[in-house]
């Protein structure tokens, strides 16, 4: 016996009851399958928004303290660390110590650096941190392709913060 035969064997009242129950089941499935997940997503989104708003308010409240602390943080030259020591220490911390093949003076407060087989991305990130965190000026860079993809050989000239270039006129 199939469903049609079963349905046609029901009385009119039973058919109406089955139709109403089917409609209620369809509405319930629609609610559970569509509306309830959307309400849950909306609630989670609102919680995230509230959390992000609270985080932003906290960040704004501590921003003056962070700026004051940043102003007190010593930069290269201010910490008493020589440029040679700073370059060597930060290069090793960045994982470039093995690729740093030479350092030679360039004027009173400058250094010429030679790297071989160094990751280009790591070198650029290290130079950016030298400039941003320590105030070291990058005066020149010569980069040639290395033996493998992503590796380069580079000559870089750096200068301590506040130092004049060797060719600049002094008074």
PDB file of C-alpha atoms in Angstrom:
ATOM      1  CA  UNK A   1       0.000   0.000   0.000  1.00  0.00           C
ATOM      2  CA  UNK A   2       1.397   3.345  -1.038  1.00  0.00           C
ATOM      3  CA  UNK A   3       0.817   6.773   0.511  1.00  0.00           C
ATOM      4  CA  UNK A   4      -1.886   7.804  -1.976  1.00  0.00           C
ATOM      5  CA  UNK A   5      -3.931   4.714  -1.313  1.00  0.00           C
ATOM      6  CA  UNK A   6      -3.545   5.210   2.418  1.00  0.00           C
ATOM      7  CA  UNK A   7      -4.507   8.919   2.163  1.00  0.00           C
ATOM      8  CA  UNK A   8      -7.569   8.257  -0.008  1.00  0.00           C
ATOM      9  CA  UNK A   9      -8.726   5.617   2.490  1.00  0.00           C
ATOM     10  CA  UNK A  10      -8.961   8.262   5.254  1.00  0.00           C
ATOM     11  CA  UNK A  11     -12.156  10.079   6.162  1.00  0.00           C
ATOM     12  CA  UNK A  12     -12.495  13.791   5.322  1.00  0.00           C
ATOM     13  CA  UNK A  13     -11.808  14.775   8.949  1.00  0.00           C
ATOM     14  CA  UNK A  14      -8.685  12.573   9.075  1.00  0.00           C
ATOM     15  CA  UNK A  15      -7.440  14.062   5.788  1.00  0.00           C
ATOM     16  CA  UNK A  16      -7.863  17.578   7.179  1.00  0.00           C
ATOM     17  CA  UNK A  17      -5.989  16.557  10.317  1.00  0.00           C
ATOM     18  CA  UNK A  18      -3.129  15.061   8.247  1.00  0.00           C
ATOM     19  CA  UNK A  19      -2.963  18.220   6.101  1.00  0.00           C
ATOM     20  CA  UNK A  20      -2.801  20.487   9.157  1.00  0.00           C
ATOM     21  CA  UNK A  21      -0.178  18.260  10.809  1.00  0.00           C
ATOM     22  CA  UNK A  22       1.870  18.275   7.579  1.00  0.00           C
ATOM     23  CA  UNK A  23       1.686  22.079   7.386  1.00  0.00           C
ATOM     24  CA  UNK A  24       2.778  22.381  11.027  1.00  0.00           C
ATOM     25  CA  UNK A  25       5.662  19.972  10.413  1.00  0.00           C
ATOM     26  CA  UNK A  26       6.765  21.999   7.370  1.00  0.00           C
ATOM     27  CA  UNK A  27       6.659  25.231   9.400  1.00  0.00           C
ATOM     28  CA  UNK A  28       8.615  23.564  12.221  1.00  0.00           C
ATOM     29  CA  UNK A  29      11.239  22.252   9.785  1.00  0.00           C
ATOM     30  CA  UNK A  30      11.534  25.704   8.194  1.00  0.00           C
ATOM     31  CA  UNK A  31      11.998  27.302  11.609  1.00  0.00           C
ATOM     32  CA  UNK A  32      14.555  24.751  12.824  1.00  0.00           C
ATOM     33  CA  UNK A  33      16.391  24.591   9.497  1.00  0.00           C
ATOM     34  CA  UNK A  34      16.473  28.276   8.586  1.00  0.00           C
ATOM     35  CA  UNK A  35      15.248  30.740  11.198  1.00  0.00           C
ATOM     36  CA  UNK A  36      16.942  29.247  14.256  1.00  0.00           C
ATOM     37  CA  UNK A  37      20.443  29.096  12.641  1.00  0.00           C
ATOM     38  CA  UNK A  38      20.068  32.678  11.405  1.00  0.00           C
ATOM     39  CA  UNK A  39      19.066  33.841  14.889  1.00  0.00           C
ATOM     40  CA  UNK A  40      22.080  32.035  16.361  1.00  0.00           C
ATOM     41  CA  UNK A  41      24.443  33.633  13.820  1.00  0.00           C
ATOM     42  CA  UNK A  42      22.933  37.046  14.494  1.00  0.00           C
ATOM     43  CA  UNK A  43      23.378  36.602  18.246  1.00  0.00           C
ATOM     44  CA  UNK A  44      27.013  35.550  17.850  1.00  0.00           C
ATOM     45  CA  UNK A  45      27.648  38.489  15.528  1.00  0.00           C
ATOM     46  CA  UNK A  46      26.182  40.888  18.068  1.00  0.00           C
ATOM     47  CA  UNK A  47      28.364  39.379  20.822  1.00  0.00           C
ATOM     48  CA  UNK A  48      31.461  39.807  18.638  1.00  0.00           C
ATOM     49  CA  UNK A  49      30.483  43.397  17.880  1.00  0.00           C
ATOM     50  CA  UNK A  50      30.029  44.154  21.581  1.00  0.00           C
ATOM     51  CA  UNK A  51      33.403  42.540  22.379  1.00  0.00           C
ATOM     52  CA  UNK A  52      35.168  44.474  19.602  1.00  0.00           C
ATOM     53  CA  UNK A  53      33.549  47.713  20.781  1.00  0.00           C
ATOM     54  CA  UNK A  54      34.722  47.045  24.343  1.00  0.00           C
ATOM     55  CA  UNK A  55      38.235  46.214  23.066  1.00  0.00           C
ATOM     56  CA  UNK A  56      38.342  49.458  21.081  1.00  0.00           C
ATOM     57  CA  UNK A  57      37.219  51.471  24.099  1.00  0.00           C
ATOM     58  CA  UNK A  58      39.935  49.839  26.209  1.00  0.00           C
ATOM     59  CA  UNK A  59      42.588  50.496  23.541  1.00  0.00           C
ATOM     60  CA  UNK A  60      41.577  54.139  23.360  1.00  0.00           C
ATOM     61  CA  UNK A  61      41.757  54.444  27.143  1.00  0.00           C
ATOM     62  CA  UNK A  62      45.311  53.038  27.347  1.00  0.00           C
ATOM     63  CA  UNK A  63      46.650  54.717  24.188  1.00  0.00           C
ATOM     64  CA  UNK A  64      48.154  57.683  26.105  1.00  0.00           C
ATOM     65  CA  UNK A  65      50.030  55.280  28.409  1.00  0.00           C
ATOM     66  CA  UNK A  66      51.355  53.286  25.448  1.00  0.00           C
ATOM     67  CA  UNK A  67      52.475  56.447  23.672  1.00  0.00           C
ATOM     68  CA  UNK A  68      54.224  57.664  26.829  1.00  0.00           C
ATOM     69  CA  UNK A  69      55.998  54.317  27.237  1.00  0.00           C
ATOM     70  CA  UNK A  70      57.046  54.346  23.573  1.00  0.00           C
ATOM     71  CA  UNK A  71      58.530  57.804  24.035  1.00  0.00           C
ATOM     72  CA  UNK A  72      60.609  56.493  26.948  1.00  0.00           C
ATOM     73  CA  UNK A  73      61.891  53.418  25.037  1.00  0.00           C
ATOM     74  CA  UNK A  74      65.528  53.917  24.110  1.00  0.00           C
ATOM     75  CA  UNK A  75      66.459  53.771  20.443  1.00  0.00           C
ATOM     76  CA  UNK A  76      69.836  52.886  18.930  1.00  0.00           C
ATOM     77  CA  UNK A  77      72.416  55.341  20.117  1.00  0.00           C
ATOM     78  CA  UNK A  78      70.238  56.261  23.109  1.00  0.00           C
ATOM     79  CA  UNK A  79      70.721  52.852  24.730  1.00  0.00           C
ATOM     80  CA  UNK A  80      74.503  53.164  24.545  1.00  0.00           C
ATOM     81  CA  UNK A  81      74.702  50.163  22.188  1.00  0.00           C
ATOM     82  CA  UNK A  82      77.044  50.762  19.258  1.00  0.00           C
ATOM     83  CA  UNK A  83      75.754  50.325  15.715  1.00  0.00           C
ATOM     84  CA  UNK A  84      78.066  47.327  15.199  1.00  0.00           C
ATOM     85  CA  UNK A  85      76.691  45.562  18.280  1.00  0.00           C
ATOM     86  CA  UNK A  86      73.107  46.498  17.444  1.00  0.00           C
ATOM     87  CA  UNK A  87      73.401  45.198  13.882  1.00  0.00           C
ATOM     88  CA  UNK A  88      75.048  41.966  14.986  1.00  0.00           C
ATOM     89  CA  UNK A  89      72.574  41.309  17.833  1.00  0.00           C
ATOM     90  CA  UNK A  90      69.424  42.060  15.834  1.00  0.00           C
ATOM     91  CA  UNK A  91      70.670  40.129  12.788  1.00  0.00           C
ATOM     92  CA  UNK A  92      71.201  37.047  14.960  1.00  0.00           C
ATOM     93  CA  UNK A  93      67.795  37.516  16.622  1.00  0.00           C
ATOM     94  CA  UNK A  94      66.200  37.689  13.156  1.00  0.00           C
ATOM     95  CA  UNK A  95      67.966  34.484  12.094  1.00  0.00           C
ATOM     96  CA  UNK A  96      70.308  36.285   9.687  1.00  0.00           C
ATOM     97  CA  UNK A  97      73.526  35.774  11.652  1.00  0.00           C
ATOM     98  CA  UNK A  98      74.699  32.921   9.440  1.00  0.00           C
ATOM     99  CA  UNK A  99      74.176  34.948   6.264  1.00  0.00           C
ATOM    100  CA  UNK A 100      75.962  38.069   7.540  1.00  0.00           C
ATOM    101  CA  UNK A 101      79.401  37.639   5.955  1.00  0.00           C
ATOM    102  CA  UNK A 102      80.949  40.974   6.745  1.00  0.00           C
ATOM    103  CA  UNK A 103      80.709  44.365   8.420  1.00  0.00           C
ATOM    104  CA  UNK A 104      82.983  47.257   7.642  1.00  0.00           C
ATOM    105  CA  UNK A 105      82.889  50.874   8.822  1.00  0.00           C
ATOM    106  CA  UNK A 106      81.428  53.544   6.582  1.00  0.00           C
ATOM    107  CA  UNK A 107      82.384  56.848   8.124  1.00  0.00           C
ATOM    108  CA  UNK A 108      82.131  57.434  11.849  1.00  0.00           C
ATOM    109  CA  UNK A 109      78.609  56.125  12.445  1.00  0.00           C
ATOM    110  CA  UNK A 110      77.905  53.948   9.434  1.00  0.00           C
ATOM    111  CA  UNK A 111      78.354  50.300   8.549  1.00  0.00           C
ATOM    112  CA  UNK A 112      78.556  48.418   5.268  1.00  0.00           C
ATOM    113  CA  UNK A 113      77.029  44.955   5.615  1.00  0.00           C
ATOM    114  CA  UNK A 114      77.420  41.996   3.282  1.00  0.00           C
ATOM    115  CA  UNK A 115      74.920  39.118   3.227  1.00  0.00           C
ATOM    116  CA  UNK A 116      75.179  35.907   1.195  1.00  0.00           C
ATOM    117  CA  UNK A 117      72.379  33.411   0.627  1.00  0.00           C
ATOM    118  CA  UNK A 118      69.911  35.298   2.807  1.00  0.00           C
ATOM    119  CA  UNK A 119      66.132  35.076   2.511  1.00  0.00           C
ATOM    120  CA  UNK A 120      64.947  38.237   0.787  1.00  0.00           C
ATOM    121  CA  UNK A 121      61.793  38.422   2.926  1.00  0.00           C
ATOM    122  CA  UNK A 122      63.753  37.987   6.168  1.00  0.00           C
ATOM    123  CA  UNK A 123      66.298  40.627   5.115  1.00  0.00           C
ATOM    124  CA  UNK A 124      63.624  43.195   4.266  1.00  0.00           C
ATOM    125  CA  UNK A 125      61.744  42.499   7.518  1.00  0.00           C
ATOM    126  CA  UNK A 126      64.968  42.890   9.519  1.00  0.00           C
ATOM    127  CA  UNK A 127      65.871  46.166   7.772  1.00  0.00           C
ATOM    128  CA  UNK A 128      62.367  47.493   8.440  1.00  0.00           C
ATOM    129  CA  UNK A 129      62.634  46.623  12.138  1.00  0.00           C
ATOM    130  CA  UNK A 130      66.074  48.260  12.347  1.00  0.00           C
ATOM    131  CA  UNK A 131      64.586  51.441  10.959  1.00  0.00           C
ATOM    132  CA  UNK A 132      61.286  51.402  12.872  1.00  0.00           C
ATOM    133  CA  UNK A 133      62.414  50.111  16.265  1.00  0.00           C
ATOM    134  CA  UNK A 134      65.943  51.447  16.474  1.00  0.00           C
ATOM    135  CA  UNK A 135      65.968  54.494  14.206  1.00  0.00           C
ATOM    136  CA  UNK A 136      68.793  53.115  12.048  1.00  0.00           C
ATOM    137  CA  UNK A 137      68.789  54.700   8.583  1.00  0.00           C
ATOM    138  CA  UNK A 138      69.163  52.480   5.519  1.00  0.00           C
ATOM    139  CA  UNK A 139      71.247  54.534   3.104  1.00  0.00           C
ATOM    140  CA  UNK A 140      71.865  52.088   0.277  1.00  0.00           C
ATOM    141  CA  UNK A 141      71.158  48.518  -0.675  1.00  0.00           C
ATOM    142  CA  UNK A 142      72.371  46.420  -3.579  1.00  0.00           C
ATOM    143  CA  UNK A 143      70.559  43.095  -3.953  1.00  0.00           C
ATOM    144  CA  UNK A 144      71.476  40.321  -6.402  1.00  0.00           C
ATOM    145  CA  UNK A 145      69.741  36.962  -6.948  1.00  0.00           C
ATOM    146  CA  UNK A 146      71.152  34.106  -4.906  1.00  0.00           C
ATOM    147  CA  UNK A 147      71.731  30.460  -5.686  1.00  0.00           C
ATOM    148  CA  UNK A 148      68.139  29.400  -4.890  1.00  0.00           C
ATOM    149  CA  UNK A 149      64.688  30.919  -5.275  1.00  0.00           C
ATOM    150  CA  UNK A 150      63.975  33.460  -2.549  1.00  0.00           C
ATOM    151  CA  UNK A 151      67.623  33.797  -1.558  1.00  0.00           C
ATOM    152  CA  UNK A 152      69.723  36.853  -2.369  1.00  0.00           C
ATOM    153  CA  UNK A 153      73.198  38.292  -1.910  1.00  0.00           C
ATOM    154  CA  UNK A 154      73.070  41.844  -0.623  1.00  0.00           C
ATOM    155  CA  UNK A 155      75.273  44.778   0.322  1.00  0.00           C
ATOM    156  CA  UNK A 156      73.584  47.253   2.645  1.00  0.00           C
ATOM    157  CA  UNK A 157      74.825  50.529   4.104  1.00  0.00           C
ATOM    158  CA  UNK A 158      73.259  51.612   7.388  1.00  0.00           C
ATOM    159  CA  UNK A 159      73.779  54.700   9.505  1.00  0.00           C
ATOM    160  CA  UNK A 160      73.156  55.287  13.220  1.00  0.00           C
ATOM    161  CA  UNK A 161      70.259  57.595  14.117  1.00  0.00           C
ATOM    162  CA  UNK A 162      71.146  61.252  13.936  1.00  0.00           C
ATOM    163  CA  UNK A 163      74.410  60.581  12.117  1.00  0.00           C
ATOM    164  CA  UNK A 164      75.227  62.619   9.043  1.00  0.00           C
ATOM    165  CA  UNK A 165      76.102  60.930   5.753  1.00  0.00           C
ATOM    166  CA  UNK A 166      79.863  60.901   5.068  1.00  0.00           C
ATOM    167  CA  UNK A 167      79.465  63.235   2.072  1.00  0.00           C
ATOM    168  CA  UNK A 168      77.302  65.766   3.952  1.00  0.00           C
ATOM    169  CA  UNK A 169      78.839  69.130   4.798  1.00  0.00           C
ATOM    170  CA  UNK A 170      79.438  69.706   8.505  1.00  0.00           C
ATOM    171  CA  UNK A 171      79.423  73.045  10.271  1.00  0.00           C
TER     172      UNK A 171
END
